PDB file of C-alpha atoms in Angstrom:
ATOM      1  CA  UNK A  24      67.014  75.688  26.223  1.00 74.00           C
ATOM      2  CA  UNK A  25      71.006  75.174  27.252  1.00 77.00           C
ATOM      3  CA  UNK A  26      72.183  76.227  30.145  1.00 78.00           C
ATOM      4  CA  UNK A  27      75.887  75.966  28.699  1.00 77.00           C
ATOM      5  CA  UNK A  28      76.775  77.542  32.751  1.00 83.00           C
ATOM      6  CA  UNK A  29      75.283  74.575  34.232  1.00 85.00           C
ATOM      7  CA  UNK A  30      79.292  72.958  34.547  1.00 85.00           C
ATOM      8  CA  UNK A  31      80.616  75.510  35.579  1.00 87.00           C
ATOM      9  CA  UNK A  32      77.758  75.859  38.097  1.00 88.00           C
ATOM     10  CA  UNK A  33      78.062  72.053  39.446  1.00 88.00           C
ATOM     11  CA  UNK A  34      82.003  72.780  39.889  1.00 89.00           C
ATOM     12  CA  UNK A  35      81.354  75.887  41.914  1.00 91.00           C
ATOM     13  CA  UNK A  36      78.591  74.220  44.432  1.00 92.00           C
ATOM     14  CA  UNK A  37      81.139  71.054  44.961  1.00 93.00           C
ATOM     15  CA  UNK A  38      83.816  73.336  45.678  1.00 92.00           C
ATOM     16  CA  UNK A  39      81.348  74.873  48.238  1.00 92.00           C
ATOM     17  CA  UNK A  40      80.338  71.659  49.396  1.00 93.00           C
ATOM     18  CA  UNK A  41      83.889  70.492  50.238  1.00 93.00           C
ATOM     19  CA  UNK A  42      84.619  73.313  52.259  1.00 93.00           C
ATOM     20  CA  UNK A  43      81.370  73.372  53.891  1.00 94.00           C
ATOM     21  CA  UNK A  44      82.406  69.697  54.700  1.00 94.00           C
ATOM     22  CA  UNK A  45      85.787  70.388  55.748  1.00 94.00           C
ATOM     23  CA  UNK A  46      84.440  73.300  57.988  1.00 94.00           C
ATOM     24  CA  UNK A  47      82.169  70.495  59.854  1.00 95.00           C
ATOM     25  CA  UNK A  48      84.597  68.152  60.603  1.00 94.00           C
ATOM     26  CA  UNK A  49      86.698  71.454  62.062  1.00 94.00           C
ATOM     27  CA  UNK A  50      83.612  71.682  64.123  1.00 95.00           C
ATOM     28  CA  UNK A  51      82.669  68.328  65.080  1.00 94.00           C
ATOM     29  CA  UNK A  52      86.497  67.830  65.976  1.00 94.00           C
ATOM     30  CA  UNK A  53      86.649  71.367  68.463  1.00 94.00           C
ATOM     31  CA  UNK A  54      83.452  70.771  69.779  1.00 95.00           C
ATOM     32  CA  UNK A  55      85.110  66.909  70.673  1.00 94.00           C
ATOM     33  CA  UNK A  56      87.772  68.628  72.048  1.00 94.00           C
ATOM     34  CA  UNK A  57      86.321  70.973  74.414  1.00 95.00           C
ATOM     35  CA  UNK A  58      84.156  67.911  75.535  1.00 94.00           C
ATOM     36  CA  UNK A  59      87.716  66.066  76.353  1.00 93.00           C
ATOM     37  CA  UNK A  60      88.288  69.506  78.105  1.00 94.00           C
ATOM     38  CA  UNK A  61      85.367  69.983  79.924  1.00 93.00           C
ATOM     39  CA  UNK A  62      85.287  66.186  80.498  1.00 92.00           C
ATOM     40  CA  UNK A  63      89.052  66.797  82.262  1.00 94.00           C
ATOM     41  CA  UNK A  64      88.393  69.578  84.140  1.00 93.00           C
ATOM     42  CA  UNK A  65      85.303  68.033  85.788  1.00 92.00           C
ATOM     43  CA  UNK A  66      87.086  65.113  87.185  1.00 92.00           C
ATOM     44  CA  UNK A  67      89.993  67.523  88.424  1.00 94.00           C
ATOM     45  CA  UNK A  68      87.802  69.944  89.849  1.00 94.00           C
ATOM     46  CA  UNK A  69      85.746  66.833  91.332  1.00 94.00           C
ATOM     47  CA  UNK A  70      89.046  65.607  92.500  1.00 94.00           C
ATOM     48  CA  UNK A  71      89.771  68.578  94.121  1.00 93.00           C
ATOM     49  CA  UNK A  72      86.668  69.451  95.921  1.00 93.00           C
ATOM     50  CA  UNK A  73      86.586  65.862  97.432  1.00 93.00           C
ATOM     51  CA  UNK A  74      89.920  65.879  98.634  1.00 93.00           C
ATOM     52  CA  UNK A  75      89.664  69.375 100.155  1.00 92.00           C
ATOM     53  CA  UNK A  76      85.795  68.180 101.443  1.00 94.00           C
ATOM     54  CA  UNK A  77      87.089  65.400 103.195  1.00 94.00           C
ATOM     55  CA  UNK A  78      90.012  67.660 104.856  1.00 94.00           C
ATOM     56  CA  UNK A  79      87.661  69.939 105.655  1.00 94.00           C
ATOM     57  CA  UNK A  80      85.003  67.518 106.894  1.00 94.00           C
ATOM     58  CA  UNK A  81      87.888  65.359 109.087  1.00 94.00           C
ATOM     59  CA  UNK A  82      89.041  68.904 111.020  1.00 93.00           C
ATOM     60  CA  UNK A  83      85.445  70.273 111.446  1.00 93.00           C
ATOM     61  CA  UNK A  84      84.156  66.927 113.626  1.00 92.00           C
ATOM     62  CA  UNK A  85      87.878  67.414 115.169  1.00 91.00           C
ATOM     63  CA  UNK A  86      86.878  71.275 116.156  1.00 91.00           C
ATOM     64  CA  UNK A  87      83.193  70.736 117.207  1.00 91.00           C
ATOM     65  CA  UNK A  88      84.351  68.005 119.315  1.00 88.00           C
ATOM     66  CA  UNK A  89      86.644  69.776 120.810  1.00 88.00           C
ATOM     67  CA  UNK A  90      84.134  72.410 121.602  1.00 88.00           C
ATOM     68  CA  UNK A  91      81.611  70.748 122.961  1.00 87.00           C
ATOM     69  CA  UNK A  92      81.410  68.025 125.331  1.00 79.00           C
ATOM     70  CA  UNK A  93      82.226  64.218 125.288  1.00 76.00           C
ATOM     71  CA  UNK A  94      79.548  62.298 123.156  1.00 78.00           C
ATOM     72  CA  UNK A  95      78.413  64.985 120.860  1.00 84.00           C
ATOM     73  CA  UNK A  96      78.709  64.403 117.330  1.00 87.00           C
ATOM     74  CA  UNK A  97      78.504  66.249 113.893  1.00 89.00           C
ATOM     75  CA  UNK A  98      78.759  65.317 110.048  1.00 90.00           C
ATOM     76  CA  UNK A  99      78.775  67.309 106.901  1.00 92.00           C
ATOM     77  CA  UNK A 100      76.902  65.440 104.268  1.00 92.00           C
ATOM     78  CA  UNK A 101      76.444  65.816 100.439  1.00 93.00           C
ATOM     79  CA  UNK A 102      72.919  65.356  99.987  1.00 92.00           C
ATOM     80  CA  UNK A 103      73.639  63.899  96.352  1.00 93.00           C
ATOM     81  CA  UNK A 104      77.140  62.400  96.311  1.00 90.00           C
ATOM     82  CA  UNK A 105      77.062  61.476  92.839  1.00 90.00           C
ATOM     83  CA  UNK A 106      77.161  64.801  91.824  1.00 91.00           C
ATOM     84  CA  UNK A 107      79.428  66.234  94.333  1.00 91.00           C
ATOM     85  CA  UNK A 108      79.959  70.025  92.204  1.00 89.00           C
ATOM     86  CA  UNK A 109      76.407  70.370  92.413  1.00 91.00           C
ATOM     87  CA  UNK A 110      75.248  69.083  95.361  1.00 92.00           C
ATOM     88  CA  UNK A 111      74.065  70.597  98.304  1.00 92.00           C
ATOM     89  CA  UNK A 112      76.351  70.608 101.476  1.00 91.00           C
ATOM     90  CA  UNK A 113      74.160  69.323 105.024  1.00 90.00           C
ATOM     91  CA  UNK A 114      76.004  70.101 108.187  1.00 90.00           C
ATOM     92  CA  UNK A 115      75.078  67.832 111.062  1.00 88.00           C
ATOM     93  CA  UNK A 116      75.101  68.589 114.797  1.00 87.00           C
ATOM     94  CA  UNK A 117      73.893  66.622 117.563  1.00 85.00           C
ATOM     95  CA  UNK A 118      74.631  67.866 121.084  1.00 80.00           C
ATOM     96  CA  UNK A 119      74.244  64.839 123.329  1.00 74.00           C
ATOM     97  CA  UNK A 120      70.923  64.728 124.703  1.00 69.00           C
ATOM     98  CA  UNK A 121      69.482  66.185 121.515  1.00 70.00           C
ATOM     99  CA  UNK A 122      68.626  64.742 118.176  1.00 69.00           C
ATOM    100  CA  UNK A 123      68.114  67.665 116.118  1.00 65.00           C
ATOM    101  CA  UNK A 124      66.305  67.866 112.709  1.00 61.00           C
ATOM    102  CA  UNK A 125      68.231  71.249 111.446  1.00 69.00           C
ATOM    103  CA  UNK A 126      70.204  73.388 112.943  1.00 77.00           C
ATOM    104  CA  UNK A 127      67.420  75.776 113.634  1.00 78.00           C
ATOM    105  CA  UNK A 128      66.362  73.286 116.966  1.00 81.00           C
ATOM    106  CA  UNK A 129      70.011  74.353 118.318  1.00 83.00           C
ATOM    107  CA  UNK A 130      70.208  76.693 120.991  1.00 85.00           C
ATOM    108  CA  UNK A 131      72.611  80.455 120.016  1.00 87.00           C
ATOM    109  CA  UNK A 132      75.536  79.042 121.530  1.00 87.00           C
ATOM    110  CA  UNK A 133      75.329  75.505 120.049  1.00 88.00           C
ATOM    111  CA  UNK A 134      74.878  77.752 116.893  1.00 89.00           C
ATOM    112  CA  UNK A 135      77.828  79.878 117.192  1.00 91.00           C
ATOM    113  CA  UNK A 136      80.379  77.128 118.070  1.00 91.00           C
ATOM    114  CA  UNK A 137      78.993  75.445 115.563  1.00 91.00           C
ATOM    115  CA  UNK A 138      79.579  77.665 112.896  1.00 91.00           C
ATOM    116  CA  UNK A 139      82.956  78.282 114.361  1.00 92.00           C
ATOM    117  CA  UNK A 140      84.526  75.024 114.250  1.00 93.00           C
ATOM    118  CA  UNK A 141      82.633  74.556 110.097  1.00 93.00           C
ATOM    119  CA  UNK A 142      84.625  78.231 110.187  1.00 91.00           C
ATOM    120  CA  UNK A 143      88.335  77.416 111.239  1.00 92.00           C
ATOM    121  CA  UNK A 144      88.112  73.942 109.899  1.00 93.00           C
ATOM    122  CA  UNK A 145      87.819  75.510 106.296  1.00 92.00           C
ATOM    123  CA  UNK A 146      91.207  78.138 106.848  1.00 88.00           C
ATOM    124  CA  UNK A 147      92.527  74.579 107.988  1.00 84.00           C
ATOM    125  CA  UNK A 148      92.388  73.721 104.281  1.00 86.00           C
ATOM    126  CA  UNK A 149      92.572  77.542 102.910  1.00 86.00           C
ATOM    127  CA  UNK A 150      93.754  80.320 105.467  1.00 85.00           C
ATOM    128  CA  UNK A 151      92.222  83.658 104.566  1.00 85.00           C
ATOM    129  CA  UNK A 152      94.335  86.860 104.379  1.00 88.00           C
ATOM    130  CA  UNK A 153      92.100  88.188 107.386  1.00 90.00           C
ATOM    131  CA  UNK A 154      88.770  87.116 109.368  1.00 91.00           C
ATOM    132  CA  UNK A 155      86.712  89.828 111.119  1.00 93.00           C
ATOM    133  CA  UNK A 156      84.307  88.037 113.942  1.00 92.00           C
ATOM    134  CA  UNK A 157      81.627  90.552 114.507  1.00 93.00           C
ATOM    135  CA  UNK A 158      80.454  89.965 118.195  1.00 92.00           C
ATOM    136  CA  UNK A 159      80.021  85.569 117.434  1.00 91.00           C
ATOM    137  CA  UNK A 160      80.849  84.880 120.997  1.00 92.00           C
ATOM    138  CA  UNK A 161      77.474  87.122 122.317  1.00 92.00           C
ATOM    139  CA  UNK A 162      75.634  84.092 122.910  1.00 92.00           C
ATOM    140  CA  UNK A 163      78.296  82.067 124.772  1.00 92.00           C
ATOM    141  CA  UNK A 164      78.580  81.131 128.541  1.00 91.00           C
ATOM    142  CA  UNK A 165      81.906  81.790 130.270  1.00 92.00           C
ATOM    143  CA  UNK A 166      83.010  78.103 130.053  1.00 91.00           C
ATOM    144  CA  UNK A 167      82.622  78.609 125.901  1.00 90.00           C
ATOM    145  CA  UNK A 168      84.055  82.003 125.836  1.00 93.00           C
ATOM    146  CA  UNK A 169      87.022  80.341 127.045  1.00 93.00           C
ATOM    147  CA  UNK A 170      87.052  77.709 124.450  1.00 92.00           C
ATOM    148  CA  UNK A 171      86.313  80.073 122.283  1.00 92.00           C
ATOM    149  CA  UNK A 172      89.252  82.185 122.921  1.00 93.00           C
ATOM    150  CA  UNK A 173      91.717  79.108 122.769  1.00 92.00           C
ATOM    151  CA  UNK A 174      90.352  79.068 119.410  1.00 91.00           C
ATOM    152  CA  UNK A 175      91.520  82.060 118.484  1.00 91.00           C
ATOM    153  CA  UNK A 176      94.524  81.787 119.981  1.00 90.00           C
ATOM    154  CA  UNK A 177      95.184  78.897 118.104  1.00 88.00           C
ATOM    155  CA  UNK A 178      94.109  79.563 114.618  1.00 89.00           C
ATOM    156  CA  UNK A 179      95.861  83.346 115.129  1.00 87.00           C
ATOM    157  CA  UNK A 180      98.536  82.170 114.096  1.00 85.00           C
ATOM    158  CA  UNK A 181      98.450  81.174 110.337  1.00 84.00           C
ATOM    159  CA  UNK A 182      95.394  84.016 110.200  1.00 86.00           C
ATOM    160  CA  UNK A 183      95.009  87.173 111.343  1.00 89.00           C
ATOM    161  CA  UNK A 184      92.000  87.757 112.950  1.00 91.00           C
ATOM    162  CA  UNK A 185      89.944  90.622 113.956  1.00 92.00           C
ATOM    163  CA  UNK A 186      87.457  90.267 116.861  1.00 94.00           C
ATOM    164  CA  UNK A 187      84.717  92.451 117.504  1.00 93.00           C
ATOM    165  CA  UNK A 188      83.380  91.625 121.066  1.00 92.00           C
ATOM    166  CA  UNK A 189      81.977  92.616 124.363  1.00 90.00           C
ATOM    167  CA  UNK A 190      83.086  89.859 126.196  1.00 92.00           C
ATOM    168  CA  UNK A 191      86.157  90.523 128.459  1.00 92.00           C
ATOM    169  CA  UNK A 192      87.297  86.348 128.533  1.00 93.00           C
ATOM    170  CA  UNK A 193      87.526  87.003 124.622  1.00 92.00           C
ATOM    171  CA  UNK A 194      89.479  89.829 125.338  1.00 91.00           C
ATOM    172  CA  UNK A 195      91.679  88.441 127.838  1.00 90.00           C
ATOM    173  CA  UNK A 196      92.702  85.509 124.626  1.00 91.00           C
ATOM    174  CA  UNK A 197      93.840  88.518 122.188  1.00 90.00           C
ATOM    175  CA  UNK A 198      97.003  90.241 121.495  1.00 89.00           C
ATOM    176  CA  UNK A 199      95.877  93.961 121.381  1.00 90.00           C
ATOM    177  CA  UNK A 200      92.830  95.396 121.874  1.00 91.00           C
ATOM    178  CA  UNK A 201      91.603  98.869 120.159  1.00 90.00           C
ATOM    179  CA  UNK A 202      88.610 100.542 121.894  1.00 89.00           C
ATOM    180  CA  UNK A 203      86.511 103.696 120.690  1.00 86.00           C
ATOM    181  CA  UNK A 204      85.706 106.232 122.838  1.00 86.00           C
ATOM    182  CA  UNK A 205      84.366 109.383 123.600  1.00 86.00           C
ATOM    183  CA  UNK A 206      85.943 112.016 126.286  1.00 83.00           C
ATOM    184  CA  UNK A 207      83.709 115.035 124.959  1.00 84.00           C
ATOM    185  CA  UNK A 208      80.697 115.496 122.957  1.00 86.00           C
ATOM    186  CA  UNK A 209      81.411 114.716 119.316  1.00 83.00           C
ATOM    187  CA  UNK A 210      85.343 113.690 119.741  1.00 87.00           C
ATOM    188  CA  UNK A 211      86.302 109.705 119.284  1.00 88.00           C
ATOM    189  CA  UNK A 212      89.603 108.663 120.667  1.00 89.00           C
ATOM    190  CA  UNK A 213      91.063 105.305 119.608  1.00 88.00           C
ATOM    191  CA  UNK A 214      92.880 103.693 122.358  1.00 86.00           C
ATOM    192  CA  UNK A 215      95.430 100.583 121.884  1.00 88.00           C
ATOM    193  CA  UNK A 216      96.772  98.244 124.703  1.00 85.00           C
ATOM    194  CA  UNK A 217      99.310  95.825 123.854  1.00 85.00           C
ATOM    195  CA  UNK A 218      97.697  92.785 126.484  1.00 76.00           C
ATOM    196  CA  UNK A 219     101.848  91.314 127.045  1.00 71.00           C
ATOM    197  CA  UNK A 220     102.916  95.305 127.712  1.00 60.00           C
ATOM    198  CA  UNK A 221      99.667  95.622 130.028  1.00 52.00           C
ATOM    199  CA  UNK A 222     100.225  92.348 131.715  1.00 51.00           C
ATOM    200  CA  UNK A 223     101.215  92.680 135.508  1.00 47.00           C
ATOM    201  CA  UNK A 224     104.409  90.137 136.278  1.00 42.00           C
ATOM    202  CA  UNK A 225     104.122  88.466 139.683  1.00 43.00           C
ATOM    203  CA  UNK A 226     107.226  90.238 140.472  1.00 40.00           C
ATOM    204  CA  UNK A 227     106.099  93.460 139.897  1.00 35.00           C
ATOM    205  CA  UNK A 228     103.326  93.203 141.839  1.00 32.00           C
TER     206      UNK A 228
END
């Protein structure tokens, strides 16, 4: 038996079969081109990160020397460098004396200054549109708490920064201070002191 549709048949599948062949090369060339993309935006954003990690490292081992005494050293270190985007970030700190494994072995105030100087070295690089500091300088001495607050003074002034503390050296580094308190059962009163305004000159007194 004839199939007299059988030409007509073979024109219609190589018609198909073109454009099935035309749609994989439109595939084969997108998917190539997002590759380039992704390719592209891997080495910019690997760029990028380096450049700002090495900014970032540079003014953090400027900070925590600064912070703590002569000798002491610190690092941060990308555990796998050949996959910087990736990789895990290790942050170094040896007090002199001490040789550290982690930062766990560190006592609270060789944490907290720590994290500090890792802190302002980033808005170094990025400054944020505010920083709160909830009570960080609780476990420092009085000879940190005034480095401490020469940090803030310092870094105030390309961030704003809000500082929760006890300590009265902090306070006596800030601008204004805002307290809470209570004069009668179950009424809060906020109370603001403008520290130049409440400054004593040596003339007045």
């Amino acid at each position: 038996e004839l199939n007299f549709e059988a030409a007509a048949l073979l024109d219609a599948l190589r018609s198909r079969e073109a454009e099935l062949l035309r749609e994989k090369a439109d595939s084969e060339k997108t998917l190539h081109q997002l590759k380039h993309l992704l390719d592209s935006l891997d080495r910019e954003a690997c760029d990028r990160f380096l450049g700002a990690f090495g900014v970032v490292r540079e003014r953090f081992i400027e900070l925590f020397q600064g912070l703590f005494a002569e000798g002491d050293s610190c690092d941060l270190v990308l555990v796998d460098p050949e996959k910087p985007l990736s990789s895990e970030i290790e942050i170094l700190a040896r007090p002199k004396g001490k040789r550290p494994l982690s930062l766990q072995q560190l006592s609270g105030g060789e944490k907290a200054l720590t994290v500090l100087a890792l802190l302002f070295a980033t808005f170094s690089v990025r400054p944020s549109a505010l920083c709160v500091l909830d009570e960080v300088d609780a476990p420092l001495d009085d000879y940190n708490a005034h480095k401490f607050g020469q940090l803030l003074q310092r870094f105030s002034k390309q961030t704003p920064l809000l500082v929760i503390t006890h300590n009265k050296i902090t306070m006596s580094y800030c601008e204004a201070l805002y307290g809470v308190t209570m004069p009668e059962p179950g009424v809060s009163v906020v109370l603001a002191a403008e520290m130049k305004e409440a400054a004593v000159s040596p003339s007045a007194a």
